[in-house]
Every structure is written in structure tokens, then in C-alpha cells.
PDB file of C-alpha atoms in Angstrom:
ATOM      1  CA  MET A   1     -33.362 -31.976 -40.790  1.00  0.00           C
ATOM      2  CA  SER A   2     -31.305 -28.999 -40.329  1.00  0.00           C
ATOM      3  CA  THR A   3     -29.011 -27.172 -42.251  1.00  0.00           C
ATOM      4  CA  PRO A   4     -25.395 -26.276 -40.247  1.00  0.00           C
ATOM      5  CA  PRO A   5     -25.499 -21.953 -39.640  1.00  0.00           C
ATOM      6  CA  SER A   6     -23.589 -20.672 -42.655  1.00  0.00           C
ATOM      7  CA  GLU A   7     -20.236 -18.470 -41.463  1.00  0.00           C
ATOM      8  CA  ASP A   8     -22.542 -15.473 -40.701  1.00  0.00           C
ATOM      9  CA  GLU A   9     -25.033 -16.531 -38.778  1.00  0.00           C
ATOM     10  CA  SER A  10     -21.727 -19.431 -36.579  1.00  0.00           C
ATOM     11  CA  SER A  11     -22.333 -17.475 -32.329  1.00  0.00           C
ATOM     12  CA  ALA A  12     -17.874 -16.538 -33.320  1.00  0.00           C
ATOM     13  CA  LEU A  13     -17.175 -12.526 -32.343  1.00  0.00           C
ATOM     14  CA  PRO A  14     -17.148 -10.202 -34.806  1.00  0.00           C
ATOM     15  CA  ARG A  15     -14.343  -8.788 -36.465  1.00  0.00           C
ATOM     16  CA  LEU A  16     -13.035  -5.340 -34.714  1.00  0.00           C
ATOM     17  CA  SER A  17     -13.273  -2.520 -37.161  1.00  0.00           C
ATOM     18  CA  ARG A  18     -10.627  -0.249 -37.711  1.00  0.00           C
ATOM     19  CA  ARG A  19     -12.178   2.027 -35.372  1.00  0.00           C
ATOM     20  CA  GLY A  20     -12.109  -0.743 -32.825  1.00  0.00           C
ATOM     21  CA  TRP A  21      -8.809  -1.882 -33.382  1.00  0.00           C
ATOM     22  CA  ILE A  22      -8.073   1.753 -32.676  1.00  0.00           C
ATOM     23  CA  LEU A  23      -9.294   2.487 -28.994  1.00  0.00           C
ATOM     24  CA  VAL A  24      -7.957  -0.672 -27.853  1.00  0.00           C
ATOM     25  CA  GLY A  25      -4.711   0.473 -28.426  1.00  0.00           C
ATOM     26  CA  LEU A  26      -5.307   3.794 -26.977  1.00  0.00           C
ATOM     27  CA  GLY A  27      -6.639   1.858 -24.011  1.00  0.00           C
ATOM     28  CA  LEU A  28      -3.817  -0.348 -23.917  1.00  0.00           C
ATOM     29  CA  ALA A  29      -0.357   2.131 -23.877  1.00  0.00           C
ATOM     30  CA  ALA A  30      -3.421   4.384 -21.603  1.00  0.00           C
ATOM     31  CA  LEU A  31      -3.075   1.905 -18.878  1.00  0.00           C
ATOM     32  CA  ILE A  32       0.733   0.891 -19.611  1.00  0.00           C
ATOM     33  CA  GLY A  33       1.263   4.755 -18.942  1.00  0.00           C
ATOM     34  CA  VAL A  34      -0.315   4.320 -15.478  1.00  0.00           C
ATOM     35  CA  VAL A  35       0.639   1.632 -13.863  1.00  0.00           C
ATOM     36  CA  SER A  36       4.546   3.198 -15.409  1.00  0.00           C
ATOM     37  CA  TRP A  37       3.469   6.324 -13.293  1.00  0.00           C
ATOM     38  CA  TYR A  38       3.088   3.973 -10.141  1.00  0.00           C
ATOM     39  CA  ALA A  39       6.265   2.102 -10.500  1.00  0.00           C
ATOM     40  CA  LEU A  40       8.375   5.379 -10.886  1.00  0.00           C
ATOM     41  CA  VAL A  41       6.761   6.880  -7.886  1.00  0.00           C
ATOM     42  CA  ALA A  42       6.769   4.001  -5.500  1.00  0.00           C
ATOM     43  CA  ALA A  43      10.279   3.238  -6.897  1.00  0.00           C
ATOM     44  CA  THR A  44      11.309   6.790  -5.583  1.00  0.00           C
ATOM     45  CA  GLN A  45       9.715   6.660  -2.340  1.00  0.00           C
ATOM     46  CA  PRO A  46      12.847   6.875   0.380  1.00  0.00           C
ATOM     47  CA  VAL A  47      10.944   5.638   2.999  1.00  0.00           C
ATOM     48  CA  ARG A  48       8.555   2.032   2.596  1.00  0.00           C
ATOM     49  CA  TRP A  49       6.365   0.459   5.796  1.00  0.00           C
ATOM     50  CA  LYS A  50       5.004  -2.565   6.048  1.00  0.00           C
ATOM     51  CA  ASP A  51       2.962  -3.659   9.081  1.00  0.00           C
ATOM     52  CA  VAL A  52       3.410  -7.273  10.630  1.00  0.00           C
ATOM     53  CA  GLY A  53       1.127  -7.340  14.234  1.00  0.00           C
ATOM     54  CA  PHE A  54       0.098  -6.218  17.619  1.00  0.00           C
ATOM     55  CA  SER A  55      -0.542  -6.959  20.825  1.00  0.00           C
ATOM     56  CA  VAL A  56      -3.015  -5.892  23.187  1.00  0.00           C
ATOM     57  CA  GLU A  57      -1.217  -5.255  26.760  1.00  0.00           C
ATOM     58  CA  SER A  58      -3.275  -3.735  28.611  1.00  0.00           C
ATOM     59  CA  ALA A  59      -7.154  -1.316  28.675  1.00  0.00           C
ATOM     60  CA  THR A  60      -4.299   0.958  28.224  1.00  0.00           C
ATOM     61  CA  GLU A  61      -1.381   0.252  25.928  1.00  0.00           C
ATOM     62  CA  ILE A  62      -1.075  -1.561  22.883  1.00  0.00           C
ATOM     63  CA  VAL A  63       2.632  -2.696  21.247  1.00  0.00           C
ATOM     64  CA  ALA A  64       2.803  -2.562  17.384  1.00  0.00           C
ATOM     65  CA  THR A  65       5.604  -4.810  15.077  1.00  0.00           C
ATOM     66  CA  TYR A  66       6.340  -3.085  11.798  1.00  0.00           C
ATOM     67  CA  GLU A  67       9.147  -3.063   9.102  1.00  0.00           C
ATOM     68  CA  VAL A  68      10.489  -0.203   8.297  1.00  0.00           C
ATOM     69  CA  TYR A  69      12.392  -0.023   4.727  1.00  0.00           C
ATOM     70  CA  LEU A  70      15.098   3.527   4.366  1.00  0.00           C
ATOM     71  CA  TYR A  71      16.431   3.370   0.325  1.00  0.00           C
ATOM     72  CA  ASP A  72      18.551   6.590   1.140  1.00  0.00           C
ATOM     73  CA  ASP A  73      21.324   7.893   3.338  1.00  0.00           C
ATOM     74  CA  ARG A  74      19.119   9.878   6.002  1.00  0.00           C
ATOM     75  CA  ASP A  75      17.143   8.900   9.285  1.00  0.00           C
ATOM     76  CA  ALA A  76      13.766   8.350   9.305  1.00  0.00           C
ATOM     77  CA  VAL A  77      10.702   8.836  11.865  1.00  0.00           C
ATOM     78  CA  CYS A  78       7.578   6.916  11.351  1.00  0.00           C
ATOM     79  CA  GLN A  79       3.982   8.054  13.625  1.00  0.00           C
ATOM     80  CA  ILE A  80       2.106   4.936  14.981  1.00  0.00           C
ATOM     81  CA  ARG A  81      -1.227   4.779  15.569  1.00  0.00           C
ATOM     82  CA  ALA A  82      -3.864   2.115  17.424  1.00  0.00           C
ATOM     83  CA  LEU A  83      -7.630   2.376  17.233  1.00  0.00           C
ATOM     84  CA  ASN A  84     -10.881   0.865  18.518  1.00  0.00           C
ATOM     85  CA  PRO A  85     -13.262  -0.701  17.560  1.00  0.00           C
ATOM     86  CA  ARG A  86     -14.931   2.713  15.317  1.00  0.00           C
ATOM     87  CA  PHE A  87     -11.504   3.358  13.844  1.00  0.00           C
ATOM     88  CA  THR A  88     -11.202   6.586  16.376  1.00  0.00           C
ATOM     89  CA  GLU A  89      -7.509   7.372  16.941  1.00  0.00           C
ATOM     90  CA  VAL A  90      -7.474   6.369  21.345  1.00  0.00           C
ATOM     91  CA  GLY A  91      -3.167   7.153  21.134  1.00  0.00           C
ATOM     92  CA  VAL A  92      -0.276   7.880  18.704  1.00  0.00           C
ATOM     93  CA  THR A  93       3.674   7.835  18.973  1.00  0.00           C
ATOM     94  CA  THR A  94       6.123   8.423  17.100  1.00  0.00           C
ATOM     95  CA  GLN A  95       9.361   6.564  16.265  1.00  0.00           C
ATOM     96  CA  PRO A  96      13.009   7.210  15.132  1.00  0.00           C
ATOM     97  CA  VAL A  97      14.838   5.278  13.155  1.00  0.00           C
ATOM     98  CA  SER A  98      18.699   4.985  12.589  1.00  0.00           C
ATOM     99  CA  ARG A  99      20.358   4.269   8.790  1.00  0.00           C
ATOM    100  CA  ALA A 100      22.703   3.279  11.493  1.00  0.00           C
ATOM    101  CA  ASP A 101      21.193   0.205  12.261  1.00  0.00           C
ATOM    102  CA  GLY A 102      20.658  -0.694   8.597  1.00  0.00           C
ATOM    103  CA  THR A 103      18.241  -0.712   5.767  1.00  0.00           C
ATOM    104  CA  GLU A 104      16.075  -2.925   6.894  1.00  0.00           C
ATOM    105  CA  GLN A 105      14.350  -3.072  10.602  1.00  0.00           C
ATOM    106  CA  ARG A 106      11.797  -4.684  12.630  1.00  0.00           C
ATOM    107  CA  LEU A 107      10.685  -2.237  15.323  1.00  0.00           C
ATOM    108  CA  THR A 108       8.298  -2.991  18.040  1.00  0.00           C
ATOM    109  CA  THR A 109       7.178  -0.148  19.567  1.00  0.00           C
ATOM    110  CA  SER A 110       4.055   0.771  22.656  1.00  0.00           C
ATOM    111  CA  ILE A 111       1.926   2.574  22.313  1.00  0.00           C
ATOM    112  CA  VAL A 112      -0.431   4.496  26.013  1.00  0.00           C
ATOM    113  CA  THR A 113      -4.114   4.393  24.769  1.00  0.00           C
ATOM    114  CA  THR A 114      -7.091   6.810  26.120  1.00  0.00           C
ATOM    115  CA  GLU A 115      -9.172   3.433  25.568  1.00  0.00           C
ATOM    116  CA  GLU A 116      -8.459  -0.312  24.597  1.00  0.00           C
ATOM    117  CA  ALA A 117      -7.350  -0.241  21.231  1.00  0.00           C
ATOM    118  CA  THR A 118      -7.685  -3.010  18.465  1.00  0.00           C
ATOM    119  CA  THR A 119      -5.315  -2.639  15.728  1.00  0.00           C
ATOM    120  CA  ALA A 120      -1.955  -0.560  15.646  1.00  0.00           C
ATOM    121  CA  GLN A 121      -0.747   0.388  12.688  1.00  0.00           C
ATOM    122  CA  VAL A 122       1.710   3.186  10.791  1.00  0.00           C
ATOM    123  CA  GLN A 123       0.719   5.981  10.051  1.00  0.00           C
ATOM    124  CA  TYR A 124       3.560   6.896   8.128  1.00  0.00           C
ATOM    125  CA  CYS A 125       7.072   7.258   7.745  1.00  0.00           C
ATOM    126  CA  GLU A 126       9.119  10.205   6.382  1.00  0.00           C
ATOM    127  CA  PRO A 127      12.641  11.567   6.213  1.00  0.00           C
ATOM    128  CA  VAL A 128      14.183  13.302   8.511  1.00  0.00           C
ATOM    129  CA  GLY A 129      16.593  15.954   6.960  1.00  0.00           C
TER     130      GLY A 129
END
């Protein structure tokens, strides 16, 4: 007949020492600091964008669709690029974005390519002026 294990022999996790709790607290504080910094940087960007899709029109043309969000009173310019299956840039163009057309815009831009592209995406958008 077996006897039940004593508290010391049970499979419960051991309690954290004072040093363990301090390290957990410092780790949580560092995590909160990093997340807060990232959120602050993201919140202060004057222009954001989101790729929506693309369509291959021919071996020398691809059309990109994307959304642009303007968060201050300036116009913006976006650079859109086309990539081949090896992720080599085969076409690039810029598209001005006017604040007068609204703070949230869905744009479609045609890109002339040097060879058939398999994807198109916004490389960056930045404020002008």
C-alpha cells in the first residue's frame, strides 16, 4: 500500500524566491516599456498605408491597390514597387496623395515593369512639405 506524498514531495511548482519575484517584476516592467515605446512611435506617424491587393495586367504592367491614412495637414507621396518571383524589383513608381481628397483614401496605381511581376506593394509613404 502506498502512502500519499507529503507536501514537500508533491508535484506542485515551487514558490518563487524574493529574487525570483524581483526578476519577474523587472521583466514585466521592461515588456511594458517596450510596448509603450512602440505604441508611441506608431501613434505619431503622419502617414500610414496598408496594401490591399494587386492584379497582373500583362508582362509589362501590374496594378497595385492600397489604402493611405493621413494624420496631419500635409499631402504625401507613396512609392510603389513591383517584384518578380525572386523578389527583385522590376518596376517602381511614385503616387502623390492629396489631403484635399480625404484623410483615408483607397488608391490604385499602375506600374510599368521590365519583366512580368508577381506582386506589387507600397514601399513607403511620407509627408510632403
